[in-house]
Coordinates of N, CA, C and O in Angstrom, one line a residue:
X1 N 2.8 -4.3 12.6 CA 1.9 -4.4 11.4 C 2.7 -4.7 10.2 O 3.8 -4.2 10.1
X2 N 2.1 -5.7 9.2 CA 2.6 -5.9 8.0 C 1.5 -6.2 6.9 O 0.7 -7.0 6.7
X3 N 2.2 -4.5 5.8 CA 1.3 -4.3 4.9 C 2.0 -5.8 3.6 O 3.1 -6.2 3.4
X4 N 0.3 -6.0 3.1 CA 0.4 -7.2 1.8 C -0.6 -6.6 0.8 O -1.6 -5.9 0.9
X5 N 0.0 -7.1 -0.3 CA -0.1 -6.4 -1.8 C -0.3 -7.6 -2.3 O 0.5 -8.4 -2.5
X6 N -2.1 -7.7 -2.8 CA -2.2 -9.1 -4.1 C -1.8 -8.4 -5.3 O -2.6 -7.6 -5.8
X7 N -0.7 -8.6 -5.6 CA -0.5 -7.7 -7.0 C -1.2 -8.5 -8.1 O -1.1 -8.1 -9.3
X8 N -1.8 -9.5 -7.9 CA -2.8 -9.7 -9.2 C -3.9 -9.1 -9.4 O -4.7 -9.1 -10.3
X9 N -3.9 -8.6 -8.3 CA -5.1 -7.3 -7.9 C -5.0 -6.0 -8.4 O -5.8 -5.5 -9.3
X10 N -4.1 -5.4 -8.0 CA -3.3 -4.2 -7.8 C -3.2 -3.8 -9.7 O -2.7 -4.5 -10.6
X11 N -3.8 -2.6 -9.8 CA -4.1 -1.9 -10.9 C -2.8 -0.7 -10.7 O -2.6 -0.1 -11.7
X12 N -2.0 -0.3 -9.5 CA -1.7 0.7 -9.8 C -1.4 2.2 -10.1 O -0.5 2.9 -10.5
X13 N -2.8 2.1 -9.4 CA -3.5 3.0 -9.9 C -3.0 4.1 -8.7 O -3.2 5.3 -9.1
X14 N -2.3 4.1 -7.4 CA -1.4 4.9 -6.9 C -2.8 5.8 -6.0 O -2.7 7.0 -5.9
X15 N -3.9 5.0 -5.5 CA -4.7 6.0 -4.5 C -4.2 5.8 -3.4 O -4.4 6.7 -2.6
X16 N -3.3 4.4 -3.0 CA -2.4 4.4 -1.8 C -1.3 5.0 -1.9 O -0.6 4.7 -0.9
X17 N -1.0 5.3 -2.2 CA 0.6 6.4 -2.3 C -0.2 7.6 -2.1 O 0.1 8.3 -1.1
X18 N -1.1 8.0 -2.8 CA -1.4 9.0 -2.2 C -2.1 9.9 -1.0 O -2.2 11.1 -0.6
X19 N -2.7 8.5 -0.6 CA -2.7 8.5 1.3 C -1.6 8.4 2.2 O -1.5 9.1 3.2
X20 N -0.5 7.1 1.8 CA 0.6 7.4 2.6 C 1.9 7.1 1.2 O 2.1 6.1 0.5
X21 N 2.3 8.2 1.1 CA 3.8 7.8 0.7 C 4.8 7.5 0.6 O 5.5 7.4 -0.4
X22 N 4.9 7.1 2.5 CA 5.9 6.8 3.2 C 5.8 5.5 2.8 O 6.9 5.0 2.9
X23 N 4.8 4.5 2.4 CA 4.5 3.2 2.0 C 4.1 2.6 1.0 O 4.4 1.4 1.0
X24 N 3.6 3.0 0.2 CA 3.5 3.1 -0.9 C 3.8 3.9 -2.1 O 3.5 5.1 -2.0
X25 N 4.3 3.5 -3.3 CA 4.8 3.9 -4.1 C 5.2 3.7 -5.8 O 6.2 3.0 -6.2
X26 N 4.4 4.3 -6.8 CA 4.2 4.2 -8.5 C 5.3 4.6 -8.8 O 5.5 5.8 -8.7
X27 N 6.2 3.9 -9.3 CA 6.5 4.2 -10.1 C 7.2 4.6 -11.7 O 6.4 4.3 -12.6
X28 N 8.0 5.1 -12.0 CA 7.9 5.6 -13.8 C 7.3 3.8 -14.7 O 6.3 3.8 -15.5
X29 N 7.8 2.8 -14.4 CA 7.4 1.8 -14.9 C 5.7 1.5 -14.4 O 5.1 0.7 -15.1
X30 N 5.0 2.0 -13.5 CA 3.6 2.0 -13.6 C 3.3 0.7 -12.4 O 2.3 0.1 -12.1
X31 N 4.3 0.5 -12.0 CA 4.6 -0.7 -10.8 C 4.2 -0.3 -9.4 O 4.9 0.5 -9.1
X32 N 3.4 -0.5 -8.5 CA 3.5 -0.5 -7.1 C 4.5 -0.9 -6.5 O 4.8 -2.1 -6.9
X33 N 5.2 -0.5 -5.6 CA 6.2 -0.9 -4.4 C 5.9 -0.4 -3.3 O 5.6 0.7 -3.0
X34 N 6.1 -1.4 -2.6 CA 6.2 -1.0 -1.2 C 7.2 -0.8 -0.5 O 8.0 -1.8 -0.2
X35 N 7.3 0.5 -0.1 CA 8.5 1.2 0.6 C 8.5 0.1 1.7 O 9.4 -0.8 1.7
X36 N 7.7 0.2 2.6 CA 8.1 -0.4 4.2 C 7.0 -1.2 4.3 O 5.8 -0.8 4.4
X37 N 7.6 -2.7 4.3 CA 6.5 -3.3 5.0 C 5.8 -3.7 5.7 O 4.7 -4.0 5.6
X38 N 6.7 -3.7 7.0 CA 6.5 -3.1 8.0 C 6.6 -1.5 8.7 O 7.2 -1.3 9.8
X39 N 6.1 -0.8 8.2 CA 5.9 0.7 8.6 C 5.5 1.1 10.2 O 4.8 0.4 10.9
X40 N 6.0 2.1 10.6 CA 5.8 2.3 12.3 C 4.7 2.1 12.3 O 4.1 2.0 11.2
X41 N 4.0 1.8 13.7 CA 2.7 2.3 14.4 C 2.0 3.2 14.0 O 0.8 3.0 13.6
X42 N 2.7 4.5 13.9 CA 2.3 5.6 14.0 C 1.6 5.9 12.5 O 1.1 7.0 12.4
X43 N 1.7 5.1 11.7 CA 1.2 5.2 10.3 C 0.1 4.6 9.9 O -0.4 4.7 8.8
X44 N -0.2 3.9 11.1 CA -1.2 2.8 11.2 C -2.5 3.3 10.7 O -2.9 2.7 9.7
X45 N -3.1 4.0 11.0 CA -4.6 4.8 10.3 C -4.2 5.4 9.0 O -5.2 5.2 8.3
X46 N -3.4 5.9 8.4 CA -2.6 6.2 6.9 C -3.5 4.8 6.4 O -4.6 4.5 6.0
X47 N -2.1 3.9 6.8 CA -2.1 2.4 6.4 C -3.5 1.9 5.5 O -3.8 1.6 4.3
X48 N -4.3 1.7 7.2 CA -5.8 1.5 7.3 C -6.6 2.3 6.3 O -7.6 1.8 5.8
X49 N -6.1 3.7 6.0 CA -7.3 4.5 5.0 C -6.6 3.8 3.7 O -7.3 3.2 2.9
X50 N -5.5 3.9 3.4 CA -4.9 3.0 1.9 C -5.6 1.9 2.1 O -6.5 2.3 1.3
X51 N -5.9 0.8 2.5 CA -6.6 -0.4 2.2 C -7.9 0.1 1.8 O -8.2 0.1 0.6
X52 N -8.7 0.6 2.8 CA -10.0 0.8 2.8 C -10.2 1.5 1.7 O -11.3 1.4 1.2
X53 N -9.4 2.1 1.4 CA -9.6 3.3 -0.3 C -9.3 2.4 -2.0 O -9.7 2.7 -3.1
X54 N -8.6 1.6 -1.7 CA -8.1 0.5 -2.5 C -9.2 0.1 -3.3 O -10.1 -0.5 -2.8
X55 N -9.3 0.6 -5.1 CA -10.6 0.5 -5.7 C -10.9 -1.2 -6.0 O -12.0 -1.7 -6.2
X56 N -9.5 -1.9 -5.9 CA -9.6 -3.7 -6.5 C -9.2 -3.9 -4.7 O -8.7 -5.0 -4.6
X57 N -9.2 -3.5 -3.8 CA -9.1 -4.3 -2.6 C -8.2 -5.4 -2.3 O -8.4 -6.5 -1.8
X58 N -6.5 -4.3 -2.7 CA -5.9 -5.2 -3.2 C -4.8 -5.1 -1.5 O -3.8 -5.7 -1.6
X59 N -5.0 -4.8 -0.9 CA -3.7 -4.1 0.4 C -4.4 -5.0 1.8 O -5.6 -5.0 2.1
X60 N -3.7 -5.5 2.2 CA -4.3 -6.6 3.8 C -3.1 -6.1 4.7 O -1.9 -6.2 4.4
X61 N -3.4 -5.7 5.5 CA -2.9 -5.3 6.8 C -2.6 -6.3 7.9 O -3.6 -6.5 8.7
X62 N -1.5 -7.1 8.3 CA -1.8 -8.2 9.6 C -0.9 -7.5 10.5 O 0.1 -6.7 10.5
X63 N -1.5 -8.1 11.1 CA -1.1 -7.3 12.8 C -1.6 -6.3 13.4 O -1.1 -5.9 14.5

């Protein structure tokens, strides 16, 4: 699996960090990063609720 970020999208706003942390991540500059882009398997439904929770629908999952 490989998480993508339209950051022209992406407000920031850190509701995906707060589902998985291990993958997302705000920080002091107000920036999204993504920790792992490819994140285990096992993170996979995390992953999947961070997109789906995503208020600008900004996170695409392939694979």
């Amino acid at each position: 699996m490989r998480v993508n970020v339209d950051f022209d999208l992406c407000e920031s706003n850190a509701v995906c960090m707060g589902v998985v942390p291990e993958v997302f991540e705000v920080r002091e500059d107000d920036f999204l990063y993504v920790l792992q882009e490819e994140p285990p398997e096992d993170l996979r439904a995390e992953v999947e609720e961070a997109a789906r929770m995503c208020p600008k629908q900004a996170i695409r999952i392939e694979g």
